Amino acid sequence: MTLSTPNSASHSMATRRGTHVCVNCGFALPAELDDELPDCPNCGATEFRAAGMFAPRAMSPRYDLRVERDRNVELDWVVEARESLAPGSTPCLTFRDEEIVHVFSLQEPLTRIGRSPVAHVLLDDPTVSRRHAMIAREGGRLRLFDDRSLNGVYVNGERVEQSDLVDGDEVVIGSVRLYVVAP
């Protein structure tokens, strides 16, 4: 087996049972002990990592996610959420849970995201910390901060402690994918 990082494996050999996730697009692929992992059926990549609760959720058919390598293609429901905003309204965070699309306005100076009942964006998911992240609104600028979460915060696939946010950014908190939408 070739290891590129402690949690990453090449497609040639998987040493553990369980699900492996394509490093490029997030596609989940089950692998048994000593099974060879094929090239990713979604994007053709050859690098995988072991899936676990401490990493972003793998792609799932129920979320109908875009292929990550093509950042210009957006999800239909994200486009619809953006189009439903009135011109000049404040940016929002949106995510889809089963068939329900949730849209949260980022109008407050500080928006808390987590499992805590006092969070402005309440995410009832065991991979989300009680106090997972915060978004500060400073004028027209949105700034995301990891609030000492256990599983981290990812913006467009990169783990961040803090990051500016713009329309179209994908934010992964625990195993929940949220998108920034602005009119």
Short mmCIF file of N, CA and C in Angstrom, two decimals:
data_model
loop_
_atom_site.label_atom_id
_atom_site.label_comp_id
_atom_site.label_asym_id
_atom_site.label_seq_id
_atom_site.Cartn_x
_atom_site.Cartn_y
_atom_site.Cartn_z
N MET A 1 0.84 -1.18 0.00
CA MET A 1 0.00 0.00 0.00
C MET A 1 0.87 1.23 0.00
N THR A 2 0.47 2.23 -0.74
CA THR A 2 1.17 3.50 -0.81
C THR A 2 0.39 4.51 0.01
N LEU A 3 1.04 5.12 0.96
CA LEU A 3 0.38 6.14 1.77
C LEU A 3 0.90 7.51 1.38
N SER A 4 -0.03 8.42 1.07
CA SER A 4 0.40 9.78 0.78
C SER A 4 0.21 10.68 2.00
N THR A 5 -0.74 10.33 2.86
CA THR A 5 -0.92 11.00 4.15
C THR A 5 -1.36 9.92 5.11
N PRO A 6 -1.38 10.18 6.43
CA PRO A 6 -1.80 9.14 7.36
C PRO A 6 -3.21 8.60 7.09
N ASN A 7 -4.10 9.40 6.51
CA ASN A 7 -5.47 8.96 6.28
C ASN A 7 -5.77 8.74 4.81
N SER A 8 -4.74 8.63 3.96
CA SER A 8 -4.95 8.54 2.53
C SER A 8 -4.31 7.28 1.99
N ALA A 9 -4.95 6.65 1.01
CA ALA A 9 -4.40 5.45 0.39
C ALA A 9 -4.53 5.55 -1.11
N SER A 10 -3.59 4.92 -1.82
CA SER A 10 -3.75 4.87 -3.27
C SER A 10 -4.83 3.86 -3.59
N HIS A 11 -5.24 3.82 -4.84
CA HIS A 11 -6.31 2.92 -5.23
C HIS A 11 -5.84 1.48 -5.32
N SER A 12 -4.53 1.24 -5.26
CA SER A 12 -4.04 -0.12 -5.47
C SER A 12 -4.40 -1.09 -4.35
N MET A 13 -4.45 -0.65 -3.11
CA MET A 13 -4.73 -1.61 -2.04
C MET A 13 -5.35 -0.90 -0.84
N ALA A 14 -6.41 -1.46 -0.31
CA ALA A 14 -7.02 -0.96 0.91
C ALA A 14 -6.69 -1.95 2.01
N THR A 15 -6.20 -1.46 3.15
CA THR A 15 -5.78 -2.38 4.19
C THR A 15 -6.82 -2.59 5.27
N ARG A 16 -7.94 -1.86 5.21
CA ARG A 16 -8.97 -2.02 6.22
C ARG A 16 -10.32 -2.22 5.57
N ARG A 17 -11.20 -2.85 6.33
CA ARG A 17 -12.58 -2.95 5.87
C ARG A 17 -13.21 -1.58 6.06
N GLY A 18 -14.27 -1.35 5.32
CA GLY A 18 -15.01 -0.12 5.51
C GLY A 18 -15.07 0.70 4.24
N THR A 19 -15.47 1.94 4.41
CA THR A 19 -15.65 2.82 3.27
C THR A 19 -14.43 3.71 3.10
N HIS A 20 -14.05 3.89 1.86
CA HIS A 20 -12.98 4.82 1.51
C HIS A 20 -13.59 5.93 0.68
N VAL A 21 -13.03 7.12 0.79
CA VAL A 21 -13.58 8.30 0.14
C VAL A 21 -12.55 8.86 -0.82
N CYS A 22 -12.97 9.15 -2.04
CA CYS A 22 -12.08 9.75 -3.03
C CYS A 22 -11.63 11.12 -2.52
N VAL A 23 -10.33 11.36 -2.51
CA VAL A 23 -9.78 12.63 -2.04
C VAL A 23 -10.17 13.76 -2.99
N ASN A 24 -10.35 13.46 -4.26
CA ASN A 24 -10.66 14.49 -5.26
C ASN A 24 -12.11 14.96 -5.21
N CYS A 25 -13.06 14.00 -5.20
CA CYS A 25 -14.47 14.41 -5.31
C CYS A 25 -15.34 13.99 -4.14
N GLY A 26 -14.83 13.16 -3.21
CA GLY A 26 -15.62 12.77 -2.05
C GLY A 26 -16.51 11.56 -2.26
N PHE A 27 -16.42 10.90 -3.40
CA PHE A 27 -17.26 9.73 -3.67
C PHE A 27 -16.90 8.60 -2.71
N ALA A 28 -17.90 7.97 -2.10
CA ALA A 28 -17.67 6.89 -1.14
C ALA A 28 -17.62 5.55 -1.86
N LEU A 29 -16.64 4.74 -1.49
CA LEU A 29 -16.45 3.44 -2.13
C LEU A 29 -16.16 2.41 -1.05
N PRO A 30 -17.02 1.38 -0.89
CA PRO A 30 -16.76 0.35 0.13
C PRO A 30 -15.58 -0.52 -0.29
N ALA A 31 -14.79 -0.95 0.69
CA ALA A 31 -13.64 -1.82 0.40
C ALA A 31 -13.49 -2.83 1.52
N GLU A 32 -13.29 -4.07 1.17
CA GLU A 32 -13.04 -5.13 2.13
C GLU A 32 -11.54 -5.30 2.30
N LEU A 33 -11.15 -6.02 3.32
CA LEU A 33 -9.75 -6.29 3.60
C LEU A 33 -9.06 -6.84 2.34
N ASP A 34 -7.95 -6.23 1.97
CA ASP A 34 -7.12 -6.64 0.84
C ASP A 34 -7.80 -6.52 -0.52
N ASP A 35 -8.93 -5.84 -0.62
CA ASP A 35 -9.54 -5.58 -1.92
C ASP A 35 -8.77 -4.46 -2.60
N GLU A 36 -8.69 -4.54 -3.91
CA GLU A 36 -8.13 -3.43 -4.65
C GLU A 36 -9.21 -2.40 -4.86
N LEU A 37 -8.87 -1.13 -4.67
CA LEU A 37 -9.81 -0.07 -4.96
C LEU A 37 -9.64 0.32 -6.42
N PRO A 38 -10.72 0.36 -7.19
CA PRO A 38 -10.60 0.79 -8.58
C PRO A 38 -10.42 2.30 -8.64
N ASP A 39 -10.16 2.82 -9.83
CA ASP A 39 -10.19 4.27 -9.98
C ASP A 39 -11.58 4.73 -9.57
N CYS A 40 -11.67 5.96 -9.06
CA CYS A 40 -12.96 6.49 -8.62
C CYS A 40 -13.96 6.45 -9.78
N PRO A 41 -15.11 5.81 -9.57
CA PRO A 41 -16.10 5.75 -10.64
C PRO A 41 -16.73 7.10 -10.96
N ASN A 42 -16.58 8.08 -10.04
CA ASN A 42 -17.18 9.39 -10.25
C ASN A 42 -16.26 10.32 -11.03
N CYS A 43 -14.95 10.33 -10.70
CA CYS A 43 -14.05 11.29 -11.34
C CYS A 43 -12.77 10.67 -11.90
N GLY A 44 -12.52 9.39 -11.63
CA GLY A 44 -11.34 8.73 -12.16
C GLY A 44 -10.07 8.89 -11.33
N ALA A 45 -10.15 9.58 -10.20
CA ALA A 45 -8.96 9.78 -9.36
C ALA A 45 -8.51 8.47 -8.73
N THR A 46 -7.29 8.45 -8.20
CA THR A 46 -6.73 7.22 -7.62
C THR A 46 -6.37 7.34 -6.15
N GLU A 47 -6.62 8.48 -5.53
CA GLU A 47 -6.30 8.67 -4.11
C GLU A 47 -7.56 8.59 -3.27
N PHE A 48 -7.51 7.79 -2.19
CA PHE A 48 -8.65 7.60 -1.30
C PHE A 48 -8.18 7.80 0.13
N ARG A 49 -9.14 8.13 1.03
CA ARG A 49 -8.87 8.16 2.47
C ARG A 49 -9.94 7.33 3.14
N ALA A 50 -9.60 6.80 4.31
CA ALA A 50 -10.58 6.04 5.07
C ALA A 50 -11.67 6.99 5.54
N ALA A 51 -12.91 6.59 5.36
CA ALA A 51 -14.03 7.42 5.80
C ALA A 51 -14.17 7.28 7.31
N GLY A 52 -14.63 8.31 7.96
CA GLY A 52 -14.84 8.27 9.40
C GLY A 52 -15.69 9.44 9.82
N MET A 53 -16.09 9.42 11.07
CA MET A 53 -16.96 10.50 11.53
C MET A 53 -16.20 11.80 11.74
N PHE A 54 -14.87 11.78 11.67
CA PHE A 54 -14.10 12.99 11.88
C PHE A 54 -13.64 13.62 10.57
N ALA A 55 -14.29 13.29 9.49
CA ALA A 55 -13.97 13.85 8.19
C ALA A 55 -15.27 14.29 7.53
N PRO A 56 -15.19 15.17 6.53
CA PRO A 56 -16.42 15.58 5.86
C PRO A 56 -17.13 14.38 5.26
N ARG A 57 -18.43 14.44 5.20
CA ARG A 57 -19.26 13.36 4.68
C ARG A 57 -18.95 13.11 3.21
N ALA A 58 -18.99 11.86 2.84
CA ALA A 58 -18.78 11.48 1.45
C ALA A 58 -19.99 11.90 0.63
N MET A 59 -19.80 11.94 -0.66
CA MET A 59 -20.91 12.25 -1.55
C MET A 59 -21.99 11.19 -1.39
N SER A 60 -23.20 11.61 -1.46
CA SER A 60 -24.32 10.70 -1.28
C SER A 60 -25.36 11.00 -2.35
N PRO A 61 -25.95 9.98 -2.95
CA PRO A 61 -26.95 10.22 -3.98
C PRO A 61 -28.11 11.08 -3.49
N ARG A 62 -28.45 11.01 -2.19
CA ARG A 62 -29.61 11.78 -1.73
C ARG A 62 -29.35 13.28 -1.80
N TYR A 63 -28.10 13.69 -1.79
CA TYR A 63 -27.78 15.11 -1.87
C TYR A 63 -27.52 15.57 -3.30
N ASP A 64 -27.40 14.64 -4.26
CA ASP A 64 -27.24 14.97 -5.66
C ASP A 64 -26.17 16.05 -5.83
N LEU A 65 -24.99 15.81 -5.24
CA LEU A 65 -23.94 16.83 -5.23
C LEU A 65 -23.27 16.95 -6.58
N ARG A 66 -22.81 18.15 -6.86
CA ARG A 66 -22.06 18.39 -8.09
C ARG A 66 -20.71 17.69 -8.00
N VAL A 67 -20.07 17.50 -9.10
CA VAL A 67 -18.72 16.95 -9.12
C VAL A 67 -17.78 18.07 -8.71
N GLU A 68 -17.01 17.83 -7.65
CA GLU A 68 -16.19 18.88 -7.06
C GLU A 68 -15.15 19.44 -8.02
N ARG A 69 -14.68 18.65 -8.96
CA ARG A 69 -13.62 19.16 -9.85
C ARG A 69 -14.14 20.25 -10.77
N ASP A 70 -15.47 20.37 -10.93
CA ASP A 70 -16.06 21.40 -11.77
C ASP A 70 -16.82 22.37 -10.89
N ARG A 71 -16.13 23.34 -10.33
CA ARG A 71 -16.72 24.26 -9.37
C ARG A 71 -17.74 25.19 -10.01
N ASN A 72 -17.82 25.24 -11.34
CA ASN A 72 -18.75 26.13 -12.02
C ASN A 72 -20.16 25.54 -12.12
N VAL A 73 -20.30 24.24 -11.89
CA VAL A 73 -21.60 23.59 -11.97
C VAL A 73 -22.21 23.63 -10.58
N GLU A 74 -23.41 24.20 -10.47
CA GLU A 74 -24.04 24.30 -9.15
C GLU A 74 -25.23 23.37 -9.03
N LEU A 75 -25.58 23.08 -7.81
CA LEU A 75 -26.75 22.27 -7.53
C LEU A 75 -28.00 23.08 -7.87
N ASP A 76 -29.00 22.41 -8.44
CA ASP A 76 -30.23 23.09 -8.81
C ASP A 76 -30.89 23.76 -7.61
N TRP A 77 -30.92 23.08 -6.47
CA TRP A 77 -31.60 23.64 -5.30
C TRP A 77 -30.85 24.85 -4.74
N VAL A 78 -29.53 24.91 -4.92
CA VAL A 78 -28.77 26.09 -4.48
C VAL A 78 -29.11 27.27 -5.39
N VAL A 79 -29.19 27.01 -6.67
CA VAL A 79 -29.56 28.07 -7.63
C VAL A 79 -30.96 28.59 -7.30
N GLU A 80 -31.89 27.67 -7.02
CA GLU A 80 -33.25 28.09 -6.67
C GLU A 80 -33.28 28.91 -5.39
N ALA A 81 -32.48 28.52 -4.40
CA ALA A 81 -32.42 29.29 -3.14
C ALA A 81 -31.90 30.69 -3.42
N ARG A 82 -30.87 30.81 -4.26
CA ARG A 82 -30.31 32.12 -4.60
C ARG A 82 -31.34 32.98 -5.31
N GLU A 83 -32.04 32.37 -6.27
CA GLU A 83 -33.04 33.12 -7.05
C GLU A 83 -34.24 33.54 -6.21
N SER A 84 -34.50 32.85 -5.10
CA SER A 84 -35.64 33.21 -4.26
C SER A 84 -35.36 34.42 -3.37
N LEU A 85 -34.08 34.83 -3.28
CA LEU A 85 -33.74 35.98 -2.46
C LEU A 85 -34.10 37.27 -3.18
N ALA A 86 -34.60 38.23 -2.42
CA ALA A 86 -34.92 39.54 -2.99
C ALA A 86 -33.63 40.29 -3.30
N PRO A 87 -33.61 41.05 -4.37
CA PRO A 87 -32.42 41.84 -4.69
C PRO A 87 -32.05 42.74 -3.51
N GLY A 88 -30.76 42.75 -3.18
CA GLY A 88 -30.29 43.59 -2.07
C GLY A 88 -30.43 42.97 -0.69
N SER A 89 -31.01 41.76 -0.61
CA SER A 89 -31.13 41.13 0.71
C SER A 89 -29.77 40.63 1.18
N THR A 90 -29.71 40.26 2.45
CA THR A 90 -28.45 39.81 3.02
C THR A 90 -28.09 38.41 2.52
N PRO A 91 -26.79 38.08 2.49
CA PRO A 91 -26.38 36.73 2.11
C PRO A 91 -26.96 35.71 3.09
N CYS A 92 -27.05 34.46 2.63
CA CYS A 92 -27.63 33.39 3.43
C CYS A 92 -26.75 32.14 3.36
N LEU A 93 -26.98 31.25 4.32
CA LEU A 93 -26.43 29.90 4.28
C LEU A 93 -27.60 28.98 3.95
N THR A 94 -27.37 28.00 3.10
CA THR A 94 -28.44 27.06 2.77
C THR A 94 -27.89 25.64 2.80
N PHE A 95 -28.72 24.71 3.20
CA PHE A 95 -28.38 23.30 3.10
C PHE A 95 -29.65 22.51 2.88
N ARG A 96 -29.46 21.32 2.38
CA ARG A 96 -30.59 20.45 2.06
C ARG A 96 -30.54 19.24 2.98
N ASP A 97 -31.67 18.97 3.63
CA ASP A 97 -31.81 17.81 4.51
C ASP A 97 -32.96 16.99 3.96
N GLU A 98 -32.62 15.85 3.33
CA GLU A 98 -33.60 15.05 2.60
C GLU A 98 -34.17 15.94 1.50
N GLU A 99 -35.44 16.24 1.52
CA GLU A 99 -36.05 17.07 0.47
C GLU A 99 -36.30 18.50 0.93
N ILE A 100 -35.93 18.83 2.16
CA ILE A 100 -36.18 20.17 2.69
C ILE A 100 -34.93 21.02 2.51
N VAL A 101 -35.10 22.20 1.92
CA VAL A 101 -34.01 23.15 1.77
C VAL A 101 -34.15 24.19 2.87
N HIS A 102 -33.10 24.32 3.69
CA HIS A 102 -33.09 25.30 4.77
C HIS A 102 -32.27 26.51 4.34
N VAL A 103 -32.78 27.70 4.60
CA VAL A 103 -32.08 28.94 4.25
C VAL A 103 -32.02 29.80 5.50
N PHE A 104 -30.81 30.19 5.89
CA PHE A 104 -30.60 31.00 7.09
C PHE A 104 -29.97 32.34 6.70
N SER A 105 -30.63 33.42 7.03
CA SER A 105 -30.12 34.75 6.74
C SER A 105 -28.91 35.06 7.62
N LEU A 106 -27.92 35.69 7.05
CA LEU A 106 -26.71 36.08 7.80
C LEU A 106 -26.76 37.57 8.10
N GLN A 107 -27.89 38.04 8.63
CA GLN A 107 -28.09 39.46 8.89
C GLN A 107 -27.51 39.93 10.23
N GLU A 108 -27.34 39.01 11.17
CA GLU A 108 -26.79 39.38 12.48
C GLU A 108 -25.28 39.65 12.37
N PRO A 109 -24.72 40.46 13.26
CA PRO A 109 -23.27 40.68 13.24
C PRO A 109 -22.49 39.39 13.49
N LEU A 110 -23.08 38.46 14.26
CA LEU A 110 -22.43 37.19 14.55
C LEU A 110 -23.47 36.07 14.48
N THR A 111 -23.23 35.08 13.64
CA THR A 111 -24.12 33.93 13.49
C THR A 111 -23.39 32.70 14.01
N ARG A 112 -23.96 32.06 15.02
CA ARG A 112 -23.38 30.85 15.60
C ARG A 112 -23.97 29.62 14.92
N ILE A 113 -23.09 28.63 14.65
CA ILE A 113 -23.50 27.40 13.98
C ILE A 113 -23.07 26.23 14.85
N GLY A 114 -24.01 25.32 15.13
CA GLY A 114 -23.67 24.15 15.93
C GLY A 114 -24.88 23.35 16.34
N ARG A 115 -24.65 22.43 17.27
CA ARG A 115 -25.71 21.56 17.80
C ARG A 115 -26.42 22.16 19.00
N SER A 116 -25.87 23.21 19.55
CA SER A 116 -26.44 23.82 20.74
C SER A 116 -27.79 24.47 20.41
N PRO A 117 -28.75 24.37 21.34
CA PRO A 117 -30.05 25.01 21.11
C PRO A 117 -29.96 26.53 20.96
N VAL A 118 -28.87 27.14 21.40
CA VAL A 118 -28.74 28.59 21.27
C VAL A 118 -28.08 29.00 19.95
N ALA A 119 -27.69 28.04 19.12
CA ALA A 119 -27.08 28.35 17.82
C ALA A 119 -28.13 28.97 16.90
N HIS A 120 -27.71 29.95 16.11
CA HIS A 120 -28.60 30.55 15.13
C HIS A 120 -28.90 29.56 14.01
N VAL A 121 -27.87 28.80 13.61
CA VAL A 121 -28.03 27.74 12.62
C VAL A 121 -27.83 26.43 13.37
N LEU A 122 -28.96 25.81 13.73
CA LEU A 122 -28.94 24.59 14.53
C LEU A 122 -28.85 23.39 13.62
N LEU A 123 -27.76 22.62 13.76
CA LEU A 123 -27.54 21.42 12.94
C LEU A 123 -27.57 20.21 13.86
N ASP A 124 -28.66 19.47 13.81
CA ASP A 124 -28.85 18.31 14.68
C ASP A 124 -28.17 17.10 14.05
N ASP A 125 -26.86 17.02 14.21
CA ASP A 125 -26.06 15.96 13.62
C ASP A 125 -24.95 15.62 14.60
N PRO A 126 -24.69 14.34 14.89
CA PRO A 126 -23.68 13.99 15.89
C PRO A 126 -22.25 14.37 15.51
N THR A 127 -21.98 14.67 14.24
CA THR A 127 -20.63 15.08 13.84
C THR A 127 -20.42 16.58 13.97
N VAL A 128 -21.46 17.29 14.38
CA VAL A 128 -21.38 18.74 14.58
C VAL A 128 -21.20 19.02 16.06
N SER A 129 -20.22 19.85 16.38
CA SER A 129 -19.99 20.24 17.78
C SER A 129 -21.09 21.18 18.24
N ARG A 130 -21.27 21.26 19.57
CA ARG A 130 -22.28 22.19 20.10
C ARG A 130 -21.99 23.61 19.65
N ARG A 131 -20.76 24.01 19.75
CA ARG A 131 -20.30 25.32 19.25
C ARG A 131 -19.28 25.02 18.15
N HIS A 132 -19.73 24.90 16.93
CA HIS A 132 -18.86 24.43 15.87
C HIS A 132 -18.18 25.58 15.11
N ALA A 133 -18.97 26.57 14.70
CA ALA A 133 -18.40 27.66 13.90
C ALA A 133 -19.20 28.94 14.13
N MET A 134 -18.61 30.04 13.67
CA MET A 134 -19.27 31.34 13.73
C MET A 134 -19.01 32.07 12.43
N ILE A 135 -19.98 32.87 12.01
CA ILE A 135 -19.79 33.73 10.86
C ILE A 135 -19.99 35.16 11.33
N ALA A 136 -18.95 35.98 11.17
CA ALA A 136 -19.02 37.40 11.53
C ALA A 136 -19.34 38.19 10.27
N ARG A 137 -20.26 39.13 10.41
CA ARG A 137 -20.60 40.01 9.30
C ARG A 137 -20.06 41.39 9.63
N GLU A 138 -19.12 41.82 8.83
CA GLU A 138 -18.47 43.11 9.03
C GLU A 138 -18.66 43.92 7.76
N GLY A 139 -19.67 44.80 7.76
CA GLY A 139 -19.99 45.53 6.54
C GLY A 139 -20.51 44.56 5.50
N GLY A 140 -19.91 44.53 4.34
CA GLY A 140 -20.32 43.59 3.30
C GLY A 140 -19.50 42.31 3.31
N ARG A 141 -18.62 42.15 4.27
CA ARG A 141 -17.70 41.01 4.33
C ARG A 141 -18.24 39.94 5.29
N LEU A 142 -18.14 38.66 4.88
CA LEU A 142 -18.49 37.53 5.74
C LEU A 142 -17.20 36.80 6.09
N ARG A 143 -17.00 36.53 7.38
CA ARG A 143 -15.79 35.84 7.83
C ARG A 143 -16.21 34.65 8.69
N LEU A 144 -15.78 33.44 8.30
CA LEU A 144 -16.09 32.21 9.01
C LEU A 144 -14.96 31.87 9.97
N PHE A 145 -15.30 31.44 11.19
CA PHE A 145 -14.33 31.04 12.20
C PHE A 145 -14.69 29.66 12.74
N ASP A 146 -13.71 28.79 12.86
CA ASP A 146 -13.90 27.51 13.55
C ASP A 146 -13.96 27.84 15.04
N ASP A 147 -15.00 27.41 15.72
CA ASP A 147 -15.19 27.72 17.14
C ASP A 147 -14.70 26.56 18.01
N ARG A 148 -13.44 26.16 17.78
CA ARG A 148 -12.79 25.06 18.52
C ARG A 148 -13.57 23.75 18.37
N SER A 149 -14.02 23.48 17.15
CA SER A 149 -14.80 22.27 16.90
C SER A 149 -13.90 21.05 16.90
N LEU A 150 -14.51 19.89 17.13
CA LEU A 150 -13.78 18.63 17.11
C LEU A 150 -13.47 18.18 15.69
N ASN A 151 -14.42 18.31 14.77
CA ASN A 151 -14.27 17.80 13.41
C ASN A 151 -13.78 18.81 12.40
N GLY A 152 -13.62 20.04 12.79
CA GLY A 152 -13.09 21.05 11.88
C GLY A 152 -14.14 21.67 10.98
N VAL A 153 -13.70 22.69 10.25
CA VAL A 153 -14.53 23.42 9.31
C VAL A 153 -13.78 23.44 7.98
N TYR A 154 -14.50 23.16 6.90
CA TYR A 154 -13.91 23.11 5.57
C TYR A 154 -14.62 24.11 4.66
N VAL A 155 -13.85 24.87 3.91
CA VAL A 155 -14.40 25.78 2.91
C VAL A 155 -13.84 25.36 1.56
N ASN A 156 -14.74 25.00 0.67
CA ASN A 156 -14.36 24.53 -0.67
C ASN A 156 -13.31 23.43 -0.61
N GLY A 157 -13.48 22.51 0.35
CA GLY A 157 -12.60 21.35 0.46
C GLY A 157 -11.35 21.53 1.28
N GLU A 158 -11.06 22.73 1.75
CA GLU A 158 -9.85 23.00 2.53
C GLU A 158 -10.23 23.24 3.99
N ARG A 159 -9.53 22.56 4.91
CA ARG A 159 -9.78 22.80 6.33
C ARG A 159 -9.24 24.18 6.70
N VAL A 160 -10.06 24.95 7.42
CA VAL A 160 -9.68 26.33 7.77
C VAL A 160 -9.96 26.59 9.24
N GLU A 161 -9.20 27.49 9.80
CA GLU A 161 -9.50 28.04 11.12
C GLU A 161 -10.37 29.27 10.96
N GLN A 162 -10.12 30.02 9.88
CA GLN A 162 -10.93 31.18 9.53
C GLN A 162 -10.82 31.40 8.03
N SER A 163 -11.86 31.99 7.46
CA SER A 163 -11.87 32.20 6.02
C SER A 163 -12.93 33.22 5.65
N ASP A 164 -12.62 34.05 4.66
CA ASP A 164 -13.64 34.91 4.08
C ASP A 164 -14.58 34.04 3.27
N LEU A 165 -15.86 34.41 3.22
CA LEU A 165 -16.86 33.67 2.46
C LEU A 165 -17.44 34.56 1.38
N VAL A 166 -17.69 33.95 0.23
CA VAL A 166 -18.35 34.65 -0.88
C VAL A 166 -19.44 33.76 -1.44
N ASP A 167 -20.29 34.35 -2.26
CA ASP A 167 -21.38 33.62 -2.90
C ASP A 167 -20.84 32.38 -3.61
N GLY A 168 -21.48 31.24 -3.35
CA GLY A 168 -21.10 29.99 -3.99
C GLY A 168 -20.17 29.12 -3.19
N ASP A 169 -19.59 29.63 -2.10
CA ASP A 169 -18.68 28.81 -1.29
C ASP A 169 -19.43 27.66 -0.64
N GLU A 170 -18.75 26.50 -0.59
CA GLU A 170 -19.27 25.33 0.11
C GLU A 170 -18.59 25.27 1.47
N VAL A 171 -19.38 25.17 2.53
CA VAL A 171 -18.87 25.09 3.90
C VAL A 171 -19.30 23.73 4.45
N VAL A 172 -18.32 22.93 4.90
CA VAL A 172 -18.63 21.62 5.47
C VAL A 172 -18.38 21.70 6.97
N ILE A 173 -19.43 21.45 7.73
CA ILE A 173 -19.39 21.49 9.18
C ILE A 173 -19.81 20.11 9.67
N GLY A 174 -18.86 19.37 10.27
CA GLY A 174 -19.14 17.99 10.61
C GLY A 174 -19.40 17.25 9.32
N SER A 175 -20.58 16.68 9.16
CA SER A 175 -20.92 16.00 7.92
C SER A 175 -22.02 16.73 7.16
N VAL A 176 -22.23 18.01 7.47
CA VAL A 176 -23.26 18.80 6.82
C VAL A 176 -22.61 19.77 5.83
N ARG A 177 -23.12 19.78 4.61
CA ARG A 177 -22.63 20.69 3.57
C ARG A 177 -23.61 21.87 3.46
N LEU A 178 -23.06 23.06 3.64
CA LEU A 178 -23.84 24.28 3.52
C LEU A 178 -23.25 25.10 2.38
N TYR A 179 -24.08 25.96 1.78
CA TYR A 179 -23.62 26.79 0.68
C TYR A 179 -23.96 28.25 0.98
N VAL A 180 -23.05 29.14 0.64
CA VAL A 180 -23.27 30.58 0.79
C VAL A 180 -23.99 31.04 -0.46
N VAL A 181 -25.11 31.70 -0.27
CA VAL A 181 -25.86 32.26 -1.42
C VAL A 181 -26.12 33.73 -1.15
N ALA A 182 -25.96 34.52 -2.19
CA ALA A 182 -26.21 35.95 -2.10
C ALA A 182 -26.98 36.37 -3.36
N PRO A 183 -27.88 37.33 -3.21
CA PRO A 183 -28.66 37.76 -4.38
C PRO A 183 -27.77 38.47 -5.41
#
